PDB file of C-alpha atoms and ligand atoms in Angstrom:
ATOM      1  CA  MET A  18      80.312 101.803  67.492  1.00  0.00           C
ATOM      2  CA  SER A  19      76.834 103.047  66.380  1.00  0.00           C
ATOM      3  CA  ALA A  20      74.607 104.587  69.018  1.00  0.00           C
ATOM      4  CA  LEU A  21      71.550 105.689  67.058  1.00  0.00           C
ATOM      5  CA  THR A  22      68.281 106.372  68.791  1.00  0.00           C
ATOM      6  CA  PHE A  23      65.363 105.224  66.681  1.00  0.00           C
ATOM      7  CA  ARG A  24      61.876 106.437  66.163  1.00  0.00           C
ATOM      8  CA  TRP A  25      59.234 104.634  63.994  1.00  0.00           C
ATOM      9  CA  ALA A  26      56.212 106.688  62.954  1.00  0.00           C
ATOM     10  CA  ARG A  27      53.570 107.100  60.282  1.00  0.00           C
ATOM     11  CA  LEU A  28      53.736 110.400  58.509  1.00  0.00           C
ATOM     12  CA  HIS A  29      50.785 111.942  60.385  1.00  0.00           C
ATOM     13  CA  ASP A  30      52.403 111.187  63.722  1.00  0.00           C
ATOM     14  CA  LEU A  31      55.712 112.816  62.997  1.00  0.00           C
ATOM     15  CA  THR A  32      56.143 116.424  64.161  1.00  0.00           C
ATOM     16  CA  ALA A  33      56.709 119.096  61.505  1.00  0.00           C
ATOM     17  CA  PRO A  34      60.398 119.411  62.557  1.00  0.00           C
ATOM     18  CA  GLU A  35      60.884 115.664  62.431  1.00  0.00           C
ATOM     19  CA  TRP A  36      59.344 115.419  58.924  1.00  0.00           C
ATOM     20  CA  HIS A  37      61.391 118.414  57.810  1.00  0.00           C
ATOM     21  CA  SER A  38      64.602 116.792  58.972  1.00  0.00           C
ATOM     22  CA  ALA A  39      63.761 113.649  57.101  1.00  0.00           C
ATOM     23  CA  LEU A  40      62.943 115.346  53.904  1.00  0.00           C
ATOM     24  CA  ALA A  41      66.006 117.606  54.119  1.00  0.00           C
ATOM     25  CA  ALA A  42      68.203 114.533  54.589  1.00  0.00           C
ATOM     26  CA  ARG A  43      66.557 112.736  51.644  1.00  0.00           C
ATOM     27  CA  GLU A  44      66.973 115.723  49.390  1.00  0.00           C
ATOM     28  CA  ALA A  45      70.574 116.290  50.490  1.00  0.00           C
ATOM     29  CA  VAL A  46      71.525 112.725  49.689  1.00  0.00           C
ATOM     30  CA  PHE A  47      69.327 111.517  46.789  1.00  0.00           C
ATOM     31  CA  ILE A  48      68.939 114.739  44.857  1.00  0.00           C
ATOM     32  CA  VAL A  49      71.890 116.971  45.653  1.00  0.00           C
ATOM     33  CA  GLU A  50      74.686 114.387  46.451  1.00  0.00           C
ATOM     34  CA  GLN A  51      73.620 111.924  43.824  1.00  0.00           C
ATOM     35  CA  ASN A  52      72.892 114.692  41.353  1.00  0.00           C
ATOM     36  CA  CYS A  53      69.502 113.231  40.428  1.00  0.00           C
ATOM     37  CA  PRO A  54      66.475 115.431  39.794  1.00  0.00           C
ATOM     38  CA  TYR A  55      63.495 113.256  40.809  1.00  0.00           C
ATOM     39  CA  GLN A  56      60.321 113.510  42.800  1.00  0.00           C
ATOM     40  CA  ASP A  57      61.492 112.567  46.231  1.00  0.00           C
ATOM     41  CA  ALA A  58      58.450 113.387  48.410  1.00  0.00           C
ATOM     42  CA  ASP A  59      55.936 111.149  46.663  1.00  0.00           C
ATOM     43  CA  ALA A  60      52.531 109.601  47.134  1.00  0.00           C
ATOM     44  CA  LEU A  61      54.040 106.606  48.964  1.00  0.00           C
ATOM     45  CA  ASP A  62      55.095 108.732  52.016  1.00  0.00           C
ATOM     46  CA  VAL A  63      51.482 108.526  53.425  1.00  0.00           C
ATOM     47  CA  HIS A  64      51.600 104.707  52.983  1.00  0.00           C
ATOM     48  CA  SER A  65      54.834 104.183  54.798  1.00  0.00           C
ATOM     49  CA  TRP A  66      56.419 103.720  58.153  1.00  0.00           C
ATOM     50  CA  HIS A  67      59.263 106.188  58.601  1.00  0.00           C
ATOM     51  CA  LEU A  68      62.324 105.238  60.659  1.00  0.00           C
ATOM     52  CA  LEU A  69      64.386 108.161  61.944  1.00  0.00           C
ATOM     53  CA  GLY A  70      67.819 107.415  63.550  1.00  0.00           C
ATOM     54  CA  SER A  71      69.218 110.200  65.587  1.00  0.00           C
ATOM     55  CA  MET A  72      72.462 110.882  67.296  1.00  0.00           C
ATOM     56  CA  ASP A  73      72.568 113.475  70.064  1.00  0.00           C
ATOM     57  CA  GLY A  74      69.207 114.795  68.867  1.00  0.00           C
ATOM     58  CA  THR A  75      70.169 115.210  65.235  1.00  0.00           C
ATOM     59  CA  LEU A  76      68.976 113.078  62.406  1.00  0.00           C
ATOM     60  CA  ALA A  77      71.856 110.836  61.226  1.00  0.00           C
ATOM     61  CA  ALA A  78      70.055 108.042  59.343  1.00  0.00           C
ATOM     62  CA  TYR A  79      66.686 107.418  57.800  1.00  0.00           C
ATOM     63  CA  LEU A  80      64.725 104.908  55.845  1.00  0.00           C
ATOM     64  CA  ARG A  81      61.043 104.250  55.082  1.00  0.00           C
ATOM     65  CA  VAL A  82      59.002 101.056  54.800  1.00  0.00           C
ATOM     66  CA  VAL A  83      56.351 101.208  52.150  1.00  0.00           C
ATOM     67  CA  ASP A  84      53.218  99.182  52.997  1.00  0.00           C
ATOM     68  CA  PRO A  85      52.685  95.885  51.117  1.00  0.00           C
ATOM     69  CA  GLY A  86      50.885  96.325  47.729  1.00  0.00           C
ATOM     70  CA  ARG A  87      51.820  99.957  47.319  1.00  0.00           C
ATOM     71  CA  LYS A  88      55.185 100.146  45.652  1.00  0.00           C
ATOM     72  CA  SER A  89      55.653  99.481  41.940  1.00  0.00           C
ATOM     73  CA  VAL A  90      58.900  99.678  40.021  1.00  0.00           C
ATOM     74  CA  HIS A  91      60.150  99.027  36.468  1.00  0.00           C
ATOM     75  CA  ALA A  92      58.000  96.037  35.660  1.00  0.00           C
ATOM     76  CA  GLY A  93      54.774  97.992  36.639  1.00  0.00           C
ATOM     77  CA  ALA A  94      53.636  95.362  39.141  1.00  0.00           C
ATOM     78  CA  PHE A  95      53.107  96.128  42.786  1.00  0.00           C
ATOM     79  CA  TYR A  96      55.284  94.639  45.426  1.00  0.00           C
ATOM     80  CA  ALA A  97      53.230  92.233  47.571  1.00  0.00           C
ATOM     81  CA  GLU A  98      55.767  92.640  50.327  1.00  0.00           C
ATOM     82  CA  PRO A  99      56.662  95.558  52.505  1.00  0.00           C
ATOM     83  CA  SER A 100      59.501  97.563  50.843  1.00  0.00           C
ATOM     84  CA  ILE A 101      62.432  99.327  52.546  1.00  0.00           C
ATOM     85  CA  GLY A 102      63.662 102.432  50.623  1.00  0.00           C
ATOM     86  CA  ARG A 103      65.280 105.838  50.832  1.00  0.00           C
ATOM     87  CA  VAL A 104      68.037 104.193  52.996  1.00  0.00           C
ATOM     88  CA  LEU A 105      70.501 106.912  53.946  1.00  0.00           C
ATOM     89  CA  THR A 106      73.188 108.024  56.394  1.00  0.00           C
ATOM     90  CA  ALA A 107      73.961 111.763  56.595  1.00  0.00           C
ATOM     91  CA  ALA A 108      77.216 112.261  54.667  1.00  0.00           C
ATOM     92  CA  ALA A 109      79.129 113.467  57.738  1.00  0.00           C
ATOM     93  CA  CYS A 110      78.176 110.236  59.633  1.00  0.00           C
ATOM     94  CA  ARG A 111      79.198 107.471  57.167  1.00  0.00           C
ATOM     95  CA  GLY A 112      81.593 104.574  57.717  1.00  0.00           C
ATOM     96  CA  LYS A 113      80.802 104.336  61.477  1.00  0.00           C
ATOM     97  CA  GLY A 114      78.299 101.558  61.334  1.00  0.00           C
ATOM     98  CA  PHE A 115      75.113 103.661  61.260  1.00  0.00           C
ATOM     99  CA  GLY A 116      74.013 102.195  57.910  1.00  0.00           C
ATOM    100  CA  ARG A 117      74.197  98.677  59.217  1.00  0.00           C
ATOM    101  CA  HIS A 118      72.489  99.617  62.454  1.00  0.00           C
ATOM    102  CA  LEU A 119      69.690 101.336  60.476  1.00  0.00           C
ATOM    103  CA  MET A 120      69.157  98.395  58.180  1.00  0.00           C
ATOM    104  CA  ARG A 121      69.031  95.911  61.100  1.00  0.00           C
ATOM    105  CA  GLU A 122      66.431  98.070  62.776  1.00  0.00           C
ATOM    106  CA  GLY A 123      64.503  98.419  59.485  1.00  0.00           C
ATOM    107  CA  ILE A 124      64.400  94.654  58.948  1.00  0.00           C
ATOM    108  CA  ALA A 125      63.391  94.065  62.598  1.00  0.00           C
ATOM    109  CA  GLY A 126      60.576  96.592  62.172  1.00  0.00           C
ATOM    110  CA  CYS A 127      59.359  94.876  58.985  1.00  0.00           C
ATOM    111  CA  GLU A 128      59.319  91.531  60.744  1.00  0.00           C
ATOM    112  CA  ARG A 129      57.363  93.007  63.688  1.00  0.00           C
ATOM    113  CA  LEU A 130      54.883  95.048  61.594  1.00  0.00           C
ATOM    114  CA  PHE A 131      54.451  92.602  58.751  1.00  0.00           C
ATOM    115  CA  PRO A 132      55.330  89.185  60.116  1.00  0.00           C
ATOM    116  CA  GLY A 133      56.083  86.443  57.578  1.00  0.00           C
ATOM    117  CA  GLN A 134      55.649  88.687  54.590  1.00  0.00           C
ATOM    118  CA  GLY A 135      59.330  89.006  53.526  1.00  0.00           C
ATOM    119  CA  ILE A 136      60.787  92.255  52.213  1.00  0.00           C
ATOM    120  CA  ARG A 137      61.394  93.487  48.597  1.00  0.00           C
ATOM    121  CA  ILE A 138      63.670  96.436  47.677  1.00  0.00           C
ATOM    122  CA  SER A 139      64.790  98.370  44.699  1.00  0.00           C
ATOM    123  CA  ALA A 140      68.525  98.559  45.426  1.00  0.00           C
ATOM    124  CA  GLN A 141      71.111 100.865  43.897  1.00  0.00           C
ATOM    125  CA  SER A 142      73.496  98.388  42.153  1.00  0.00           C
ATOM    126  CA  TYR A 143      76.597  99.681  43.985  1.00  0.00           C
ATOM    127  CA  LEU A 144      75.198  98.398  47.188  1.00  0.00           C
ATOM    128  CA  LEU A 145      74.373  94.873  46.193  1.00  0.00           C
ATOM    129  CA  ALA A 146      77.047  93.436  48.455  1.00  0.00           C
ATOM    130  CA  PHE A 147      75.855  95.554  51.423  1.00  0.00           C
ATOM    131  CA  TYR A 148      72.252  94.306  51.075  1.00  0.00           C
ATOM    132  CA  ARG A 149      73.374  90.725  50.553  1.00  0.00           C
ATOM    133  CA  THR A 150      74.888  90.797  54.071  1.00  0.00           C
ATOM    134  CA  PHE A 151      71.324  91.203  55.348  1.00  0.00           C
ATOM    135  CA  GLY A 152      70.002  88.219  53.456  1.00  0.00           C
ATOM    136  CA  PHE A 153      68.717  90.019  50.359  1.00  0.00           C
ATOM    137  CA  VAL A 154      69.033  88.198  46.979  1.00  0.00           C
ATOM    138  CA  ALA A 155      69.030  89.981  43.626  1.00  0.00           C
ATOM    139  CA  ILE A 156      66.250  89.085  41.256  1.00  0.00           C
ATOM    140  CA  GLY A 157      66.286  89.580  37.449  1.00  0.00           C
ATOM    141  CA  ASP A 158      68.382  92.069  35.485  1.00  0.00           C
ATOM    142  CA  GLU A 159      69.668  95.408  36.281  1.00  0.00           C
ATOM    143  CA  TYR A 160      67.345  98.320  35.378  1.00  0.00           C
ATOM    144  CA  ASP A 161      67.416 102.134  35.301  1.00  0.00           C
ATOM    145  CA  GLU A 162      65.455 104.068  37.902  1.00  0.00           C
ATOM    146  CA  ASP A 163      65.751 107.864  37.658  1.00  0.00           C
ATOM    147  CA  GLY A 164      69.093 107.482  35.766  1.00  0.00           C
ATOM    148  CA  ILE A 165      70.582 105.265  38.481  1.00  0.00           C
ATOM    149  CA  PRO A 166      71.242 101.475  37.933  1.00  0.00           C
ATOM    150  CA  HIS A 167      69.230  99.276  40.283  1.00  0.00           C
ATOM    151  CA  PHE A 168      68.445  95.651  41.085  1.00  0.00           C
ATOM    152  CA  GLU A 169      65.342  94.253  42.548  1.00  0.00           C
ATOM    153  CA  MET A 170      66.209  92.285  45.763  1.00  0.00           C
ATOM    154  CA  GLN A 171      64.126  90.019  47.938  1.00  0.00           C
ATOM    155  CA  ARG A 172      64.461  88.694  51.531  1.00  0.00           C
ATOM    156  CA  ASP A 173      62.228  85.929  52.647  1.00  0.00           C
TER     157      ASP A 173
HETATM  158  C1  COA B 367      74.711 103.172  51.913  1.00  0.00           C
HETATM  159  C2  COA B 367      74.852 103.970  53.212  1.00  0.00           C
HETATM  160  C3  COA B 367      73.440 104.104  53.972  1.00  0.00           C
HETATM  161  C4  COA B 367      75.797 103.255  54.158  1.00  0.00           C
HETATM  162  O1  COA B 367      75.882 103.953  55.293  1.00  0.00           O
HETATM  163  P1  COA B 367      77.136 103.939  56.318  1.00  0.00           P
HETATM  164  O2  COA B 367      76.688 104.558  57.564  1.00  0.00           O
HETATM  165  O3  COA B 367      78.335 104.470  55.662  1.00  0.00           O
HETATM  166  O4  COA B 367      77.218 102.383  56.487  1.00  0.00           O
HETATM  167  P2  COA B 367      78.070 101.486  57.566  1.00  0.00           P
HETATM  168  O5  COA B 367      79.260 102.311  58.074  1.00  0.00           O
HETATM  169  O6  COA B 367      77.166 100.928  58.498  1.00  0.00           O
HETATM  170  O7  COA B 367      78.519 100.226  56.703  1.00  0.00           O
HETATM  171  C5  COA B 367      79.321 100.444  55.573  1.00  0.00           C
HETATM  172  C6  COA B 367      78.854  99.438  54.599  1.00  0.00           C
HETATM  173  O8  COA B 367      78.038 100.051  53.576  1.00  0.00           O
HETATM  174  C7  COA B 367      78.510  99.594  52.256  1.00  0.00           C
HETATM  175  N1  COA B 367      79.013 100.823  51.488  1.00  0.00           N
HETATM  176  C8  COA B 367      79.108 102.052  52.068  1.00  0.00           C
HETATM  177  N2  COA B 367      79.600 102.909  51.137  1.00  0.00           N
HETATM  178  C9  COA B 367      79.716 102.116  49.970  1.00  0.00           C
HETATM  179  C10 COA B 367      80.199 102.410  48.675  1.00  0.00           C
HETATM  180  N3  COA B 367      80.518 103.674  48.295  1.00  0.00           N
HETATM  181  N4  COA B 367      80.271 101.368  47.825  1.00  0.00           N
HETATM  182  C11 COA B 367      79.902 100.126  48.170  1.00  0.00           C
HETATM  183  N5  COA B 367      79.479  99.842  49.449  1.00  0.00           N
HETATM  184  C12 COA B 367      79.373 100.836  50.329  1.00  0.00           C
HETATM  185  C13 COA B 367      79.536  98.575  52.519  1.00  0.00           C
HETATM  186  O9  COA B 367      78.911  97.326  52.513  1.00  0.00           O
HETATM  187  C14 COA B 367      80.036  98.914  53.897  1.00  0.00           C
HETATM  188  O10 COA B 367      80.467  97.799  54.506  1.00  0.00           O
HETATM  189  P3  COA B 367      82.084  97.555  54.825  1.00  0.00           P
HETATM  190  O11 COA B 367      82.431  98.757  55.704  1.00  0.00           O
HETATM  191  O12 COA B 367      82.129  96.239  55.609  1.00  0.00           O
HETATM  192  O13 COA B 367      82.715  97.628  53.537  1.00  0.00           O
HETATM  193  C15 COA B 367      75.394 105.359  52.923  1.00  0.00           C
HETATM  194  O14 COA B 367      76.647 105.257  52.249  1.00  0.00           O
HETATM  195  C16 COA B 367      74.467 106.299  52.138  1.00  0.00           C
HETATM  196  O15 COA B 367      73.618 107.013  52.736  1.00  0.00           O
HETATM  197  N6  COA B 367      74.677 106.358  50.794  1.00  0.00           N
HETATM  198  C17 COA B 367      73.866 107.288  49.937  1.00  0.00           C
HETATM  199  C18 COA B 367      72.449 106.896  49.862  1.00  0.00           C
HETATM  200  C19 COA B 367      72.241 105.551  49.082  1.00  0.00           C
HETATM  201  O16 COA B 367      72.831 105.216  48.018  1.00  0.00           O
HETATM  202  N7  COA B 367      71.250 104.747  49.676  1.00  0.00           N
HETATM  203  C20 COA B 367      71.013 103.486  49.167  1.00  0.00           C
HETATM  204  C21 COA B 367      69.829 103.490  48.161  1.00  0.00           C
HETATM  205  S1  COA B 367      69.437 101.880  47.607  1.00  0.00           S
END
């Protein structure tokens, strides 16, 4: 049973240790674990809400919600909707329901912060079934992002 404690914050409202823990987790998962050299800390971090999920005071899960109109992907167009991304659970914490708890909180946050605007994501293809369980629908063809196969997905 997942027992994460959540904190939503803009980048400027996070403490330095909080932001360090989020970036360290993102690097550990998306660069080191997934063996993918890419620019993780990007210009969108200042245009995002950051969701930190902690367990006993330690970061166990994280995602960010990029503001509407800021994120662009393969097609070059900007997403009109808020966009959930950098979804992760620390490797030692997987398979315990944290990922689902994190996504439920992320979607609830989008609905509260951006009511009626839907959500668009760029999802790693291996997680299509996971995101479908939250109501996301794949749009278009698979594409490559930083060497990893992705699908665009939308939730009304
Ligand atoms: C995806 C991720 C957040 C899931 O976290 P988690 O805490 O293990 O998730 P939960 O225990 O809540 O739920 C597990 C669900 O995740 C999905 N999932 C997890 N690992 C998976 C894998 N290797 N392949 C396919 N689906 C997977 C399944 O839908 C699974 O549901 P099930 O147990 O009913 O089969 C975690 O595996 C992770 O951080 N992965 C690396 C980062 C990543 O790829 N992020 C997504 C970017 S789009």
